[in-house]
Coordinates of C-alpha atoms in Angstrom, one line a residue:
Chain C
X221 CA 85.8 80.6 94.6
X222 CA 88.8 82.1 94.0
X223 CA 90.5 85.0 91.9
X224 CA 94.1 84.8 90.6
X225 CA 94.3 81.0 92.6
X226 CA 93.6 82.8 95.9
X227 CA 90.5 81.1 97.8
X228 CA 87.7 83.0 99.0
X229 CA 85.3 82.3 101.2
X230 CA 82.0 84.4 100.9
X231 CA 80.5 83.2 104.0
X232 CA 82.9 85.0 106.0
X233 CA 83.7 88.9 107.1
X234 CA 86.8 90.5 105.6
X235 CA 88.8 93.7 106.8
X236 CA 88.8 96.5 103.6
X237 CA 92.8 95.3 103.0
X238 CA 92.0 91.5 103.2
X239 CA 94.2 90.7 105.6
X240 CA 92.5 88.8 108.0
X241 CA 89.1 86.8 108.2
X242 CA 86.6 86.8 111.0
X243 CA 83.7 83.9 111.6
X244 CA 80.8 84.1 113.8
X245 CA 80.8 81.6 115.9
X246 CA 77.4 80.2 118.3
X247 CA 78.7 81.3 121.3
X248 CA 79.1 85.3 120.6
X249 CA 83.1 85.0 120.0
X250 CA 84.7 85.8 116.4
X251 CA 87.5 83.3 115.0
X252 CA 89.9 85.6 113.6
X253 CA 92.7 84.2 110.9
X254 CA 94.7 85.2 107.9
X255 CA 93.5 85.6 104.1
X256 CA 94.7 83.2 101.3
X257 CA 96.4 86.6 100.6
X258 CA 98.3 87.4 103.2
X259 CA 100.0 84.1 103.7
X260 CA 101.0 84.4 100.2
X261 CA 102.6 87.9 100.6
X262 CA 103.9 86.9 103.9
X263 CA 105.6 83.8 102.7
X264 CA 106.2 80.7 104.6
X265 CA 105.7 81.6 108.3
X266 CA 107.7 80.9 110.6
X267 CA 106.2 82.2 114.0
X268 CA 103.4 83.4 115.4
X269 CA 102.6 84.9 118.8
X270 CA 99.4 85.8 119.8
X271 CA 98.4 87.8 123.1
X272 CA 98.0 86.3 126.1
X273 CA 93.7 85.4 126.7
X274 CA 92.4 87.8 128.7
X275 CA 94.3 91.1 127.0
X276 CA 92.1 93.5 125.9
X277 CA 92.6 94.4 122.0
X278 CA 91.5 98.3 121.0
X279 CA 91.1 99.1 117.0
X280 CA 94.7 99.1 115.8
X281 CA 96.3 96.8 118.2
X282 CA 97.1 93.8 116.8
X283 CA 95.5 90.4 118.1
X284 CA 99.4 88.8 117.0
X285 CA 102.4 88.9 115.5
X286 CA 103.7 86.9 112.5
X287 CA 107.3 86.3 111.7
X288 CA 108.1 84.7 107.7
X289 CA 111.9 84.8 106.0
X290 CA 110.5 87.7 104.1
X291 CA 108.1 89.5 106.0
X292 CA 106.9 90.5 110.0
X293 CA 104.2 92.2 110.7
X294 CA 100.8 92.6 113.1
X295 CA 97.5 90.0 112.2
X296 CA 95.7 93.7 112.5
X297 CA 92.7 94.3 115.0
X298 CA 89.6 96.2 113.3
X299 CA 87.6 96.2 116.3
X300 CA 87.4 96.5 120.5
X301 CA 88.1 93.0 121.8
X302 CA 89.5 90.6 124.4
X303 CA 91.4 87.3 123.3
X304 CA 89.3 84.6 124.4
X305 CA 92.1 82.0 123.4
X306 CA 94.7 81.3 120.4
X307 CA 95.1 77.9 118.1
X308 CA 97.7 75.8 119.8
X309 CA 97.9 73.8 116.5
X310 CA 99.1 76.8 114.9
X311 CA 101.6 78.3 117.4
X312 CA 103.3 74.9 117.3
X313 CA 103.1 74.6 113.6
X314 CA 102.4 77.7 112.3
X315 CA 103.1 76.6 108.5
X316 CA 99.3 75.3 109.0
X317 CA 98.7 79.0 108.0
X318 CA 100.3 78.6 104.6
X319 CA 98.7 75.3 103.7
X320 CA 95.1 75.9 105.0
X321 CA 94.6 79.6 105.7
X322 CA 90.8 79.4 106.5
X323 CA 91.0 76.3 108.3
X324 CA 93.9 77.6 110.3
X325 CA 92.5 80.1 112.5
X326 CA 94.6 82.2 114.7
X327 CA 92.6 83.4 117.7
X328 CA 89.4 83.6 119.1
X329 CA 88.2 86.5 120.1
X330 CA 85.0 88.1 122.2
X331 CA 84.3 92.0 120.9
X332 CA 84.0 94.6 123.0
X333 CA 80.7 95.4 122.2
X334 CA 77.8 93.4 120.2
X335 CA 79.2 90.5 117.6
X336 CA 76.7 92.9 114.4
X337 CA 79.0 96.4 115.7
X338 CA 82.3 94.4 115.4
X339 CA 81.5 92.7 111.8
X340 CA 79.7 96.3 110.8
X341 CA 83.2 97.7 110.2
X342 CA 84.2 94.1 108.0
X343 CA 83.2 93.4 104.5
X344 CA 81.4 90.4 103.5
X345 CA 79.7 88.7 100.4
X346 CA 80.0 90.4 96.9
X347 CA 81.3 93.5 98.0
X348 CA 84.2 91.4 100.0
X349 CA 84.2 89.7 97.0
X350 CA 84.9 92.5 94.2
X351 CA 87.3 94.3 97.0
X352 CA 89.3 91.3 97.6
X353 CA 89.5 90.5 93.5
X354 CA 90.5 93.8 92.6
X355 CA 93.7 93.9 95.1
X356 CA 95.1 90.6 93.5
X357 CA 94.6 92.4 90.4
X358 CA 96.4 95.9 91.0
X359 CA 98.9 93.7 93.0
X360 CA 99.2 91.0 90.5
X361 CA 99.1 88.4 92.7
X362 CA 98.8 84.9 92.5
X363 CA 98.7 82.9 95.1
X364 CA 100.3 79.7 96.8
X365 CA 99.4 77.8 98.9
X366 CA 101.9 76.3 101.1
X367 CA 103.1 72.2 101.3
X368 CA 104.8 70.2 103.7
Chain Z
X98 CA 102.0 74.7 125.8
X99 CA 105.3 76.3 125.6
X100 CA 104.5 80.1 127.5
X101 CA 106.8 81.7 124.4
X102 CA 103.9 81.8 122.0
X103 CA 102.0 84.3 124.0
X104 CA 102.8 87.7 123.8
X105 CA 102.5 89.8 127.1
X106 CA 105.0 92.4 127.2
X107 CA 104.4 96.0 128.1
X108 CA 104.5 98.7 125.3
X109 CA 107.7 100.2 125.1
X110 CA 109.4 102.6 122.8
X111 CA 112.6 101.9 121.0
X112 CA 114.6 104.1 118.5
X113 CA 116.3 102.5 116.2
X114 CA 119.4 104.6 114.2
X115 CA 120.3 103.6 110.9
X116 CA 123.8 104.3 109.7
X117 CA 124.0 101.3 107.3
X118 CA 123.2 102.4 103.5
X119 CA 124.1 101.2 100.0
X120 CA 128.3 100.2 100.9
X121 CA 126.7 97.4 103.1
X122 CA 123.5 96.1 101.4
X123 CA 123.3 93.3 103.9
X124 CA 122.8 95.3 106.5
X125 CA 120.0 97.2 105.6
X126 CA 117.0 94.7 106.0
X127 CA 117.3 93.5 109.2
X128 CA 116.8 96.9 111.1
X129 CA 113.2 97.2 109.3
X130 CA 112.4 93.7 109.5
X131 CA 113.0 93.7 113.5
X132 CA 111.1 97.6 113.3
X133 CA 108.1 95.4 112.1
X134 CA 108.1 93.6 114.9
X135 CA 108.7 95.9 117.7
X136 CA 105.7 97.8 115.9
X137 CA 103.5 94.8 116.0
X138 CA 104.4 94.1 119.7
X139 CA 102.8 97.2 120.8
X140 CA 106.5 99.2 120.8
X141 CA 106.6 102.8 119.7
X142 CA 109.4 102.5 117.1
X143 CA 111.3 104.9 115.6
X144 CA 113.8 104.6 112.8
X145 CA 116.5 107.5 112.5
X146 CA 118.5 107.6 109.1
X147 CA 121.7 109.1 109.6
X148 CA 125.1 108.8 108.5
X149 CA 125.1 106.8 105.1
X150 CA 121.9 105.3 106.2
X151 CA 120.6 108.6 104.4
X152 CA 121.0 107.9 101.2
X153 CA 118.0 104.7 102.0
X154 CA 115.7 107.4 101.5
X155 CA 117.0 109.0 98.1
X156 CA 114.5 108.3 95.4
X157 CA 115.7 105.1 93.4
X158 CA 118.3 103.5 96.0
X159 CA 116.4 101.4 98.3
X160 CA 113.9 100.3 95.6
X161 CA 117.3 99.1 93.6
X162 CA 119.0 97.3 96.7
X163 CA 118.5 94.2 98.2
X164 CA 119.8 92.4 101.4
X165 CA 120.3 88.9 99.4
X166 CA 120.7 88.2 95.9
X167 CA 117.3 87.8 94.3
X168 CA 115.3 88.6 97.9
X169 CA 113.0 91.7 98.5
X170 CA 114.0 95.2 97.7
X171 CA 115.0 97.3 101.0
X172 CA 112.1 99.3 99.8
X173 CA 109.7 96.5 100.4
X174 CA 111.0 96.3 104.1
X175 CA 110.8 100.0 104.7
X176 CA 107.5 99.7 103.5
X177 CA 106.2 96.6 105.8
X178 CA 108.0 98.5 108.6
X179 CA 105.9 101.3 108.0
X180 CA 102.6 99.6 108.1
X181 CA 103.4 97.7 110.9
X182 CA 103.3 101.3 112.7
X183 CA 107.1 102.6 112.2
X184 CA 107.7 106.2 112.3
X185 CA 110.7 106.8 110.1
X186 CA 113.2 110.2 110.1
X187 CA 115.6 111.5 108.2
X188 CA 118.6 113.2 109.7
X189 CA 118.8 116.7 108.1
X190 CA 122.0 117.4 109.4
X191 CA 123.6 114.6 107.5
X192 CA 122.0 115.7 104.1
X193 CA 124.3 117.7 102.4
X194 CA 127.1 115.5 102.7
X195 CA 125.4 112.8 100.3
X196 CA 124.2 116.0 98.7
X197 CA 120.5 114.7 99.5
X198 CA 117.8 117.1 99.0
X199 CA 114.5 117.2 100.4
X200 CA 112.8 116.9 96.9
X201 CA 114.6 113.4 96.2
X202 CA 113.4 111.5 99.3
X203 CA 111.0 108.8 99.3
X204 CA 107.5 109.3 100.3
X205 CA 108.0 106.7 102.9
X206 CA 109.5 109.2 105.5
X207 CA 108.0 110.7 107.8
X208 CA 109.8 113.6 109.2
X209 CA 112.6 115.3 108.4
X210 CA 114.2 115.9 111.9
X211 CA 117.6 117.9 113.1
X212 CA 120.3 116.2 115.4
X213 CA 118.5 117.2 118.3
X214 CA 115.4 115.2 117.6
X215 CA 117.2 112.4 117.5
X216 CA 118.8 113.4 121.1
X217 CA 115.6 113.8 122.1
X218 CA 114.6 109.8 120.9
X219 CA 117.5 108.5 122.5
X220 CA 116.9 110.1 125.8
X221 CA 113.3 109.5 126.1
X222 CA 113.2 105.7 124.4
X223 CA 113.2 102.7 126.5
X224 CA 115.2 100.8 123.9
X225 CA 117.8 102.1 121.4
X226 CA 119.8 99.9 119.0
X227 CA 122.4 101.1 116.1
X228 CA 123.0 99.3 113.1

């Protein structure tokens, strides 16, 4: 589904600014990776850089760092974590973010505490839905996705 | 893989003092842009206006300017640096020679801080760089 040609996916947990996406996976870990959004608003990316596995992540501390002509900035952390390991197709290529944003995940990541109090503080389903909707709305955007 | 994809430096703090301002457009991107960064690396980043780098904060000048014909507004960069985690201040010594008052700055700033704050930054930053 999508809302102003930017993809959702309702089967997985947003943060409340849509920035990143977080999937449960079997094995207790969270893939994290960038919204349809914020490759559009980044641009076409040109690095990424993710923390080394094994560094702890508190609230607030990014889990990388993105670099696009227009734009740098953190792929934000919402909750206590450790970097399990990062997408080696994507630090080699990291236009993969641009051209499939929720294929393209960026890290993997085990929380701090359980998997339910990490995705507690995310959004998911209608209410990620309506949230994410409403900022391509007030933002008027319209997104693109990225081709080689 | 290549080791420079992971990030494992150590948090640092780094000023960074703006002087650059509307006489040199081209100039006044980067130092936000590289802000972002710093911020997102962890870095406790500072950004001093001062000089003609002042009149970036006056209502209606940054949000008019742009690096590169046709690119983002300086604005739009102050704005990224600042929710990357920058911390941005404006030199109140150097106000009433652009004849800059507090009620026309932009929301965006932080602190309005004397000569000896910055001092202060410079002294106790790990990193400072001047643009």
């Amino acid at each position: 589904m999508e809302c102003n040609g930017c993809e959702f996916r309702p089967e997985l947990y947003y943060d409340d600014q849509y920035q990143i996406w977080a999937r449960r996976e079997e094995d207790g870990s969270l893939t994290v990776g960038m919204t349809d959004i914020s490759q559009t608003v980044a641009g076409k990316i040109l690095h990424v850089r993710v923390r080394r596995p094994g560094t702890l992540r508190p609230v607030g501390k990014p889990v990388a760092t993105i670099e696009s002509g227009k734009w740098a900035g953190p792929v934000p952390n919402v909750f206590d974590c450790v970097i399990e390991a990062a997408n080696h197709s994507v630090l080699e290529d990291p236009n993969l973010l641009n051209i499939e944003p929720y294929e393209a995940w960026i890290a993997r990541v085990r929380p701090s505490g359980t998997v339910e109090q990490a995705l507690s503080v995310m959004l998911t389903g209608d209410a990620a839905q309506a949230g994410y909707c409403e900022r391509t709305r007030r933002e008027d955007l319209h997104c693109e996705r990225g081709a080689r | 893989m290549a080791d420079q994809h992971y990030l494992d430096n150590e948090e640092k703090s780094v000023v960074i003092v703006m002087t650059s301002g509307p006489s040199t457009p081209h100039r006044c991107a980067t130092p936000f842009y590289i802000g972002s960064i710093l911020a997102s690396m962890d870095s406790d980043v500072h950004i001093f206006f001062t000089m003609e780098g002042v009149m970036l904060a006056k209502r209606g000048v940054a949000e008019n300017l742009s690096a590169m014909k046709g690119g983002k507004t300086i604005l739009e960069f102050i704005r990224d640096a600042k929710a990357a985690g920058v911390k941005l201040h404006l030199c109140k010594p150097a106000m009433p020679g652009y004849e800059l008052d507090v009620s026309d700055i932009i929301a965006e700033i932080d602190e309005v801080s004397n000569a000896g704050a910055l001092a202060d930054l410079i002294l106790s930053s790990d990193k400072s760089m001047y643009f």
